[in-house]
Amino acid sequence: MDDAPIFEHERAPTQLYLISPLQVDGDFPARLARALDAGPVAAFQFRVKDVDQHEAVRLAAPLQEICAAREVAFIVNDSISLAKRIGADGVHLGQSDGTVEEARKALGKDAQVGVTCHDSKHLAMEAGEAGADYVAFGAFFPTETKETKHRPELGALTWWQMLFEIPCVAIGGITPENCGPLIRAGADFIAVSGAVWNNDEAAAVAAFAQAIEAAS
């Protein structure tokens, strides 16, 4: 991939950001390829839990290759050290996963660094000031992918767009049917997981592409 930022500020159209399910072995590489070939996807987040780094590296390798072949950014969830070890395009940090400064020092200036900000404008501003490439708000809708305690209002996306140049990501329970208001409110990216992987992944990505076009 070239060094151009993936998460550059292009407010239209909104882009799709895929997050992996927790199980990425078996036939998942083939499913990922099908999903990425079904419609535009800007980035893929590798999110696994309760596996050691050696196993995570093994699981990531074929997925990273699939993404690279399609010029889709490969982002590691939570782990700066794993992102560095595999040469990922970037890392997504929760509030307890290290700082933007630590990620930048480990991964370099061209890495894409995103930060979970829940429903907090204050956390988002702090992340932006620290040099994050994007901030993520959520969960906007009920989700079974992970436990959520925060529910931002749509207005958080509009507020962010009015004041800041850094892109914002909407996450949490997003489907082709409910993503329209998020797009119209100002989400630069919609991050989705269950709506794709719990269904036919190719059909779901195609449906998201249609929904994004309709709402843009």
Coordinates of N, CA and C in Angstrom, one line a residue:
M1 N 0.8 -1.2 0.0 CA 0.0 0.0 0.0 C 0.9 1.2 0.0
D2 N 0.4 2.3 -0.6 CA 1.1 3.5 -0.5 C 1.0 4.2 0.8
D3 N 1.6 5.3 1.0 CA 1.7 6.0 2.3 C 0.5 7.0 2.5
A4 N -0.4 7.1 1.6 CA -1.5 8.1 1.7 C -2.4 7.7 2.9
P5 N -2.8 8.6 3.7 CA -3.6 8.2 4.8 C -4.9 7.6 4.4
I6 N -5.3 6.5 5.0 CA -6.6 5.9 4.7 C -7.7 6.7 5.3
F7 N -7.5 7.2 6.5 CA -8.5 7.9 7.2 C -8.4 9.4 7.0
E8 N -8.3 9.8 5.7 CA -8.2 11.2 5.4 C -9.7 11.8 5.4
H9 N -9.8 13.1 5.5 CA -11.1 13.6 5.8 C -11.9 13.9 4.5
E10 N -12.6 12.9 4.1 CA -13.5 13.0 2.9 C -14.9 12.7 3.4
R11 N -15.7 13.8 3.5 CA -17.0 13.7 4.2 C -18.0 13.0 3.4
A12 N -17.8 12.9 2.1 CA -18.8 12.2 1.3 C -18.0 11.4 0.2
P13 N -18.3 10.2 -0.1 CA -19.3 9.4 0.7 C -18.7 8.8 1.9
T14 N -19.6 8.4 2.8 CA -19.2 7.6 4.0 C -18.6 6.3 3.5
Q15 N -17.6 5.8 4.2 CA -17.0 4.5 3.8 C -17.2 3.5 4.9
L16 N -17.1 2.2 4.4 CA -17.3 1.1 5.3 C -16.0 0.6 5.9
Y17 N -16.1 0.3 7.2 CA -15.0 -0.2 8.0 C -15.4 -1.5 8.7
L18 N -14.8 -2.6 8.2 CA -15.2 -3.9 8.7 C -14.4 -4.3 9.9
I19 N -15.1 -4.9 10.9 CA -14.4 -5.4 12.1 C -14.6 -6.9 12.1
S20 N -13.6 -7.6 12.4 CA -13.7 -9.1 12.3 C -14.5 -9.6 13.5
P21 N -15.1 -10.8 13.3 CA -15.6 -11.6 14.4 C -14.4 -12.1 15.3
L22 N -14.7 -12.6 16.4 CA -13.7 -13.1 17.3 C -13.0 -14.4 16.7
Q23 N -13.8 -15.2 15.9 CA -13.3 -16.4 15.3 C -12.9 -16.1 13.9
V24 N -11.6 -16.2 13.6 CA -11.1 -15.8 12.3 C -10.3 -17.0 11.6
D25 N -10.5 -18.2 12.2 CA -9.8 -19.3 11.6 C -10.8 -20.0 10.6
G26 N -10.5 -21.3 10.3 CA -11.4 -22.1 9.4 C -11.5 -21.4 8.1
D27 N -12.8 -21.2 7.7 CA -13.1 -20.6 6.4 C -13.1 -19.1 6.4
F28 N -12.7 -18.5 7.5 CA -12.9 -17.0 7.5 C -12.1 -16.3 6.5
P29 N -10.9 -16.7 6.2 CA -10.1 -15.9 5.1 C -10.9 -15.9 3.8
A30 N -11.6 -17.0 3.5 CA -12.4 -17.0 2.2 C -13.6 -16.1 2.4
R31 N -14.1 -16.0 3.5 CA -15.3 -15.1 3.8 C -14.8 -13.7 3.7
L32 N -13.7 -13.4 4.2 CA -13.2 -12.0 4.1 C -13.0 -11.6 2.7
A33 N -12.4 -12.5 1.9 CA -12.2 -12.2 0.5 C -13.5 -11.9 -0.2
R34 N -14.5 -12.7 0.1 CA -15.8 -12.5 -0.5 C -16.4 -11.2 -0.1
A35 N -16.2 -10.8 1.1 CA -16.8 -9.5 1.6 C -16.1 -8.4 0.9
L36 N -14.8 -8.4 0.9 CA -14.0 -7.3 0.3 C -14.3 -7.2 -1.2
D37 N -14.6 -8.3 -1.9 CA -14.9 -8.2 -3.3 C -16.3 -7.8 -3.6
A38 N -17.1 -7.7 -2.6 CA -18.6 -7.4 -2.8 C -18.9 -5.9 -2.9
G39 N -18.0 -5.1 -2.4 CA -18.3 -3.7 -2.4 C -17.2 -2.9 -1.8
P40 N -17.2 -1.6 -1.9 CA -16.1 -0.8 -1.3 C -15.9 -0.9 0.2
V41 N -14.7 -1.2 0.6 CA -14.4 -1.3 2.0 C -13.1 -0.5 2.2
A42 N -13.1 0.4 3.2 CA -11.9 1.2 3.4 C -10.9 0.5 4.3
A43 N -11.4 -0.2 5.3 CA -10.4 -0.8 6.3 C -11.0 -2.0 6.9
F44 N -10.2 -2.9 7.4 CA -10.5 -4.1 8.1 C -9.8 -4.1 9.5
Q45 N -10.6 -4.3 10.5 CA -10.0 -4.3 11.9 C -9.9 -5.8 12.4
F46 N -8.7 -6.2 12.7 CA -8.4 -7.6 13.2 C -8.6 -7.5 14.7
R47 N -9.7 -8.2 15.2 CA -10.1 -8.2 16.6 C -10.3 -9.6 17.1
V48 N -9.3 -10.1 17.8 CA -9.4 -11.4 18.4 C -9.1 -11.2 19.9
K49 N -9.6 -12.1 20.7 CA -9.4 -12.0 22.2 C -8.9 -13.4 22.7
D50 N -8.2 -13.3 23.8 CA -7.8 -14.5 24.5 C -7.0 -15.5 23.7
V51 N -6.1 -15.0 22.8 CA -5.1 -15.8 22.2 C -3.8 -15.1 22.4
D52 N -2.7 -15.9 22.4 CA -1.4 -15.3 22.6 C -0.9 -14.7 21.3
Q53 N 0.1 -13.9 21.4 CA 0.5 -13.1 20.3 C 1.0 -14.0 19.1
H54 N 1.7 -15.1 19.5 CA 2.1 -16.0 18.4 C 0.9 -16.5 17.6
E55 N -0.1 -16.9 18.3 CA -1.3 -17.4 17.6 C -2.0 -16.3 16.8
A56 N -2.0 -15.1 17.4 CA -2.6 -13.9 16.7 C -1.8 -13.6 15.4
V57 N -0.5 -13.7 15.4 CA 0.3 -13.5 14.2 C -0.1 -14.5 13.2
R58 N -0.2 -15.8 13.6 CA -0.6 -16.9 12.6 C -2.0 -16.6 12.0
L59 N -2.9 -16.2 12.8 CA -4.3 -15.9 12.3 C -4.3 -14.7 11.4
A60 N -3.5 -13.7 11.7 CA -3.6 -12.5 11.0 C -3.0 -12.6 9.6
A61 N -2.0 -13.5 9.4 CA -1.2 -13.5 8.2 C -2.0 -13.6 6.9
P62 N -2.9 -14.6 6.8 CA -3.7 -14.7 5.6 C -4.6 -13.5 5.4
L63 N -5.2 -13.0 6.5 CA -6.1 -11.9 6.4 C -5.4 -10.6 6.0
Q64 N -4.2 -10.4 6.5 CA -3.5 -9.3 6.1 C -3.1 -9.3 4.6
E65 N -2.8 -10.5 4.1 CA -2.5 -10.7 2.7 C -3.7 -10.3 1.8
I66 N -4.8 -10.8 2.2 CA -6.1 -10.6 1.5 C -6.4 -9.1 1.4
C67 N -6.2 -8.4 2.5 CA -6.4 -6.9 2.6 C -5.4 -6.2 1.7
A68 N -4.2 -6.6 1.8 CA -3.1 -5.9 1.1 C -3.4 -6.0 -0.4
A69 N -3.8 -7.2 -0.9 CA -4.1 -7.4 -2.3 C -5.2 -6.5 -2.8
R70 N -6.1 -6.0 -1.9 CA -7.2 -5.2 -2.3 C -7.1 -3.8 -1.8
E71 N -5.9 -3.4 -1.3 CA -5.7 -2.1 -0.8 C -6.7 -1.6 0.2
V72 N -7.0 -2.6 1.1 CA -7.8 -2.3 2.3 C -6.9 -2.2 3.5
A73 N -7.0 -1.1 4.3 CA -6.1 -0.9 5.4 C -6.4 -2.1 6.4
F74 N -5.3 -2.6 7.0 CA -5.4 -3.6 8.0 C -5.0 -3.0 9.4
I75 N -6.0 -2.9 10.2 CA -5.9 -2.3 11.5 C -6.0 -3.3 12.6
V76 N -5.1 -3.3 13.6 CA -5.1 -4.2 14.7 C -5.9 -3.6 15.9
N77 N -6.8 -4.3 16.5 CA -7.5 -3.9 17.6 C -6.7 -4.0 18.9
D78 N -6.6 -3.0 19.7 CA -6.1 -3.0 21.0 C -4.6 -3.1 21.2
S79 N -3.9 -3.8 20.4 CA -2.5 -4.2 20.7 C -1.5 -3.4 19.8
I80 N -0.8 -2.5 20.4 CA 0.3 -1.8 19.6 C 1.4 -2.7 19.3
S81 N 1.7 -3.6 20.2 CA 2.9 -4.5 20.0 C 2.6 -5.5 18.8
L82 N 1.3 -6.0 18.8 CA 1.0 -6.9 17.7 C 1.0 -6.1 16.3
A83 N 0.5 -4.9 16.3 CA 0.5 -4.1 15.1 C 1.9 -3.9 14.6
K84 N 2.8 -3.6 15.5 CA 4.2 -3.4 15.2 C 4.8 -4.7 14.6
R85 N 4.5 -5.8 15.3 CA 5.1 -7.1 15.0 C 4.8 -7.5 13.5
I86 N 3.5 -7.3 13.1 CA 3.1 -7.8 11.8 C 3.1 -6.7 10.8
G87 N 3.5 -5.5 11.1 CA 3.6 -4.4 10.2 C 2.2 -4.0 9.7
A88 N 1.3 -3.9 10.6 CA -0.1 -3.5 10.2 C -0.1 -2.1 9.8
D89 N -1.2 -1.7 9.1 CA -1.3 -0.3 8.7 C -1.7 0.6 9.8
G90 N -2.1 0.0 10.9 CA -2.5 0.9 12.1 C -3.0 0.1 13.2
V91 N -3.5 0.8 14.2 CA -4.0 0.2 15.4 C -5.2 1.0 15.9
H92 N -6.2 0.3 16.5 CA -7.3 1.0 17.1 C -7.2 0.8 18.6
L93 N -7.2 1.9 19.3 CA -7.0 1.9 20.8 C -8.3 2.1 21.5
G94 N -8.6 1.2 22.5 CA -9.6 1.5 23.5 C -9.0 2.5 24.5
Q95 N -9.8 2.9 25.5 CA -9.3 3.8 26.5 C -8.2 3.3 27.4
S96 N -8.0 1.9 27.4 CA -7.0 1.3 28.3 C -6.0 0.6 27.5
D97 N -5.8 0.9 26.3 CA -4.9 0.1 25.4 C -3.6 0.9 25.0
G98 N -3.3 1.9 25.7 CA -2.1 2.7 25.4 C -2.5 4.0 24.8
T99 N -1.6 4.9 24.6 CA -1.9 6.2 24.1 C -1.5 6.4 22.6
V100 N -2.1 7.5 22.1 CA -1.7 7.8 20.7 C -0.2 8.0 20.5
E101 N 0.4 8.7 21.5 CA 1.8 8.9 21.5 C 2.6 7.6 21.5
E102 N 2.2 6.7 22.3 CA 2.9 5.4 22.3 C 2.8 4.6 21.0
A103 N 1.5 4.7 20.4 CA 1.3 4.0 19.1 C 2.2 4.7 18.0
R104 N 2.2 6.0 18.0 CA 2.9 6.7 17.0 C 4.4 6.4 17.1
K105 N 4.9 6.3 18.4 CA 6.4 6.1 18.6 C 6.7 4.7 18.1
A106 N 5.8 3.7 18.3 CA 6.1 2.3 18.0 C 5.9 2.0 16.5
L107 N 4.9 2.7 15.9 CA 4.4 2.3 14.6 C 4.8 3.3 13.5
G108 N 5.2 4.5 13.9 CA 5.7 5.5 12.9 C 4.6 6.5 12.5
K109 N 5.0 7.5 11.9 CA 4.2 8.7 11.6 C 3.1 8.3 10.6
D110 N 3.3 7.3 9.7 CA 2.4 7.0 8.7 C 1.3 6.0 9.1
A111 N 1.4 5.4 10.3 CA 0.4 4.5 10.8 C -0.9 5.2 11.1
Q112 N -2.0 4.4 10.9 CA -3.3 5.0 11.2 C -3.7 4.6 12.6
V113 N -3.9 5.6 13.4 CA -4.2 5.4 14.8 C -5.6 5.9 15.2
G114 N -6.5 5.0 15.6 CA -7.8 5.4 15.9 C -8.1 5.2 17.4
V115 N -9.0 5.9 18.0 CA -9.3 5.8 19.4 C -10.8 5.7 19.7
T116 N -11.2 4.8 20.5 CA -12.5 4.7 21.0 C -12.8 5.8 22.0
C117 N -13.9 6.5 21.7 CA -14.3 7.7 22.6 C -15.6 7.5 23.2
H118 N -16.3 6.4 23.0 CA -17.6 6.1 23.5 C -18.6 7.2 23.2
D119 N -19.1 7.9 24.2 CA -20.1 9.0 23.9 C -19.5 10.3 24.4
S120 N -18.2 10.4 24.5 CA -17.5 11.5 25.2 C -16.9 12.5 24.2
K121 N -17.4 13.7 24.1 CA -16.8 14.7 23.3 C -15.4 15.1 23.9
H122 N -15.3 15.0 25.2 CA -14.0 15.3 25.8 C -12.9 14.4 25.4
L123 N -13.2 13.1 25.5 CA -12.3 12.0 25.0 C -11.9 12.2 23.6
A124 N -12.9 12.5 22.8 CA -12.6 12.7 21.3 C -11.7 13.9 21.1
M125 N -11.9 15.0 21.8 CA -11.1 16.2 21.6 C -9.6 15.8 22.1
E126 N -9.5 15.1 23.2 CA -8.2 14.7 23.7 C -7.5 13.8 22.6
A127 N -8.2 12.9 22.0 CA -7.6 12.0 21.0 C -7.1 12.8 19.8
G128 N -8.0 13.8 19.4 CA -7.6 14.6 18.3 C -6.4 15.4 18.5
E129 N -6.3 16.0 19.7 CA -5.2 16.8 20.1 C -3.9 16.0 20.2
A130 N -4.1 14.7 20.5 CA -2.9 13.8 20.7 C -2.4 13.3 19.3
G131 N -3.2 13.6 18.3 CA -2.7 13.2 16.9 C -3.4 12.0 16.4
A132 N -4.5 11.6 16.9 CA -5.2 10.4 16.3 C -5.7 10.7 14.9
D133 N -5.7 9.6 14.1 CA -6.2 9.8 12.7 C -7.7 9.7 12.6
Y134 N -8.3 9.1 13.6 CA -9.8 9.1 13.6 C -10.3 8.9 15.0
V135 N -11.5 9.3 15.3 CA -12.1 9.0 16.6 C -13.4 8.2 16.4
A136 N -13.7 7.3 17.3 CA -14.9 6.4 17.1 C -15.9 6.7 18.2
F137 N -17.1 6.9 17.8 CA -18.2 7.1 18.8 C -19.1 5.9 18.7
G138 N -19.6 5.4 19.9 CA -20.5 4.3 19.9 C -20.7 3.7 21.3
A139 N -21.6 2.8 21.5 CA -22.4 2.1 20.5 C -23.7 2.9 20.2
F140 N -24.0 3.1 18.9 CA -25.2 3.9 18.6 C -26.5 3.0 18.7
F141 N -26.3 1.7 18.5 CA -27.5 0.8 18.6 C -27.1 -0.4 19.4
P142 N -28.1 -1.1 19.9 CA -27.8 -2.3 20.7 C -26.9 -3.3 19.8
T143 N -26.0 -3.9 20.4 CA -25.1 -4.8 19.7 C -24.8 -6.0 20.6
E144 N -24.6 -7.2 20.0 CA -24.2 -8.4 20.7 C -22.7 -8.7 20.5
T145 N -22.0 -7.8 19.7 CA -20.6 -8.1 19.4 C -19.7 -7.9 20.6
K146 N -20.1 -6.9 21.5 CA -19.3 -6.7 22.7 C -20.3 -5.9 23.7
E147 N -19.9 -6.0 24.9 CA -20.7 -5.3 26.0 C -20.5 -3.8 25.8
T148 N -21.6 -3.1 25.8 CA -21.5 -1.6 25.7 C -22.2 -0.9 26.9
K149 N -21.6 0.2 27.3 CA -22.1 0.9 28.4 C -22.5 2.4 28.0
H150 N -22.1 2.7 26.7 CA -22.3 4.1 26.3 C -23.1 4.2 25.1
R151 N -24.0 5.2 25.0 CA -24.9 5.3 23.9 C -24.9 6.8 23.5
P152 N -24.0 7.2 22.5 CA -24.0 8.6 22.1 C -25.2 9.0 21.3
E153 N -25.5 10.3 21.2 CA -26.5 10.8 20.4 C -26.0 11.0 19.0
L154 N -26.9 11.0 18.0 CA -26.5 11.4 16.6 C -25.8 12.7 16.5
G155 N -26.2 13.6 17.4 CA -25.7 15.0 17.4 C -24.2 15.0 17.6
A156 N -23.6 14.0 18.3 CA -22.2 14.0 18.5 C -21.4 13.9 17.2
L157 N -22.0 13.2 16.2 CA -21.3 13.2 14.9 C -21.4 14.5 14.2
T158 N -22.5 15.2 14.2 CA -22.7 16.5 13.6 C -21.8 17.5 14.3
W159 N -21.8 17.5 15.6 CA -20.9 18.4 16.4 C -19.5 18.2 16.0
W160 N -19.0 17.0 15.9 CA -17.6 16.8 15.5 C -17.3 17.3 14.1
Q161 N -18.2 17.0 13.2 CA -18.0 17.5 11.8 C -17.9 19.0 11.7
M162 N -18.7 19.7 12.5 CA -18.7 21.1 12.5 C -17.4 21.8 13.0
L163 N -16.7 21.1 13.9 CA -15.6 21.7 14.6 C -14.2 21.1 14.2
F164 N -14.2 19.9 13.7 CA -12.9 19.2 13.6 C -12.7 18.6 12.2
E165 N -11.5 18.5 11.8 CA -11.1 18.0 10.5 C -10.9 16.5 10.5
I166 N -10.5 15.9 11.7 CA -10.2 14.5 11.9 C -11.5 13.7 11.6
P167 N -11.5 12.6 10.8 CA -12.7 11.8 10.6 C -13.2 11.2 11.8
C168 N -14.5 10.9 11.8 CA -15.2 10.2 12.9 C -15.8 8.9 12.4
V169 N -15.8 7.9 13.2 CA -16.3 6.6 12.9 C -17.5 6.4 13.9
A170 N -18.6 5.9 13.3 CA -19.7 5.4 14.1 C -19.7 3.9 14.2
I171 N -20.0 3.4 15.4 CA -19.9 2.0 15.6 C -21.0 1.5 16.5
G172 N -21.4 0.2 16.4 CA -22.3 -0.3 17.4 C -23.7 -0.7 16.8
G173 N -23.9 -1.9 16.5 CA -25.2 -2.4 16.1 C -25.7 -1.8 14.7
I174 N -24.8 -1.4 13.9 CA -25.1 -0.7 12.6 C -25.5 -1.8 11.6
T175 N -26.6 -1.5 10.9 CA -27.0 -2.4 9.8 C -27.3 -1.6 8.6
P176 N -27.5 -2.2 7.4 CA -27.9 -1.5 6.2 C -29.2 -0.7 6.4
E177 N -30.1 -1.2 7.3 CA -31.4 -0.6 7.5 C -31.3 0.6 8.4
N178 N -30.3 0.7 9.3 CA -30.3 1.8 10.3 C -29.2 2.7 10.1
C179 N -28.3 2.5 9.1 CA -27.1 3.4 9.0 C -27.4 4.7 8.4
G180 N -28.5 4.9 7.7 CA -28.8 6.2 7.1 C -28.7 7.4 7.9
P181 N -29.3 7.4 9.1 CA -29.2 8.6 10.0 C -27.8 8.9 10.4
L182 N -27.0 7.9 10.6 CA -25.6 8.1 11.0 C -24.8 8.8 9.9
I183 N -25.1 8.3 8.7 CA -24.4 8.9 7.5 C -24.8 10.4 7.3
R184 N -26.1 10.6 7.4 CA -26.6 12.0 7.3 C -26.1 12.9 8.4
A185 N -25.9 12.3 9.6 CA -25.4 13.1 10.7 C -23.9 13.5 10.6
G186 N -23.2 12.7 9.8 CA -21.8 13.1 9.6 C -20.8 12.0 9.8
A187 N -21.1 10.8 9.9 CA -20.1 9.7 10.1 C -19.3 9.6 8.8
D188 N -18.0 9.7 9.0 CA -17.1 9.5 7.8 C -17.0 8.0 7.5
F189 N -17.0 7.2 8.5 CA -17.0 5.8 8.4 C -18.0 5.1 9.3
I190 N -18.6 4.0 8.8 CA -19.4 3.2 9.7 C -18.7 1.9 9.9
A191 N -18.5 1.5 11.2 CA -17.8 0.3 11.5 C -18.8 -0.8 11.8
V192 N -18.7 -1.9 11.1 CA -19.7 -3.0 11.2 C -19.0 -4.3 11.4
S193 N -19.7 -5.2 12.1 CA -19.2 -6.5 12.4 C -20.3 -7.5 12.2
G194 N -21.2 -7.7 13.2 CA -22.2 -8.7 13.2 C -23.2 -8.6 12.0
A195 N -23.5 -7.4 11.5 CA -24.4 -7.3 10.4 C -23.8 -7.9 9.1
V196 N -22.5 -8.0 9.1 CA -21.9 -8.7 7.9 C -21.6 -10.2 8.2
W197 N -21.0 -10.5 9.3 CA -20.5 -11.8 9.6 C -21.6 -12.8 10.0
N198 N -22.7 -12.3 10.6 CA -23.8 -13.1 11.0 C -24.7 -13.4 9.9
N199 N -24.4 -13.0 8.7 CA -25.2 -13.2 7.5 C -24.4 -13.6 6.3
D200 N -24.9 -13.5 5.1 CA -24.1 -13.7 3.9 C -23.2 -12.5 3.8
E201 N -21.9 -12.6 3.9 CA -21.1 -11.4 4.0 C -21.1 -10.6 2.7
A202 N -21.1 -11.3 1.6 CA -21.1 -10.6 0.3 C -22.4 -9.8 0.1
A203 N -23.5 -10.4 0.4 CA -24.8 -9.7 0.3 C -24.9 -8.5 1.3
A204 N -24.3 -8.7 2.5 CA -24.4 -7.6 3.5 C -23.5 -6.5 3.0
V205 N -22.3 -6.7 2.5 CA -21.5 -5.6 2.1 C -22.1 -4.9 0.9
A206 N -22.7 -5.6 0.0 CA -23.4 -5.0 -1.1 C -24.6 -4.1 -0.6
A207 N -25.3 -4.6 0.4 CA -26.4 -3.9 0.9 C -25.9 -2.6 1.6
F208 N -24.8 -2.7 2.3 CA -24.2 -1.5 2.9 C -23.8 -0.5 1.8
A209 N -23.3 -0.9 0.7 CA -22.9 0.0 -0.3 C -24.1 0.7 -0.9
Q210 N -25.2 0.0 -1.1 CA -26.4 0.6 -1.6 C -27.0 1.6 -0.5
A211 N -26.9 1.3 0.7 CA -27.5 2.1 1.8 C -26.7 3.4 1.9
I212 N -25.3 3.3 1.8 CA -24.4 4.4 1.9 C -24.7 5.4 0.7
E213 N -24.8 4.8 -0.5 CA -25.1 5.6 -1.6 C -26.4 6.4 -1.5
A214 N -27.4 5.7 -1.0 CA -28.8 6.3 -0.9 C -28.8 7.4 0.2
A215 N -28.0 7.3 1.2 CA -28.0 8.3 2.3 C -27.0 9.4 2.0
S216 N -26.1 9.3 1.1 CA -25.1 10.3 0.9 C -25.6 11.5 0.1

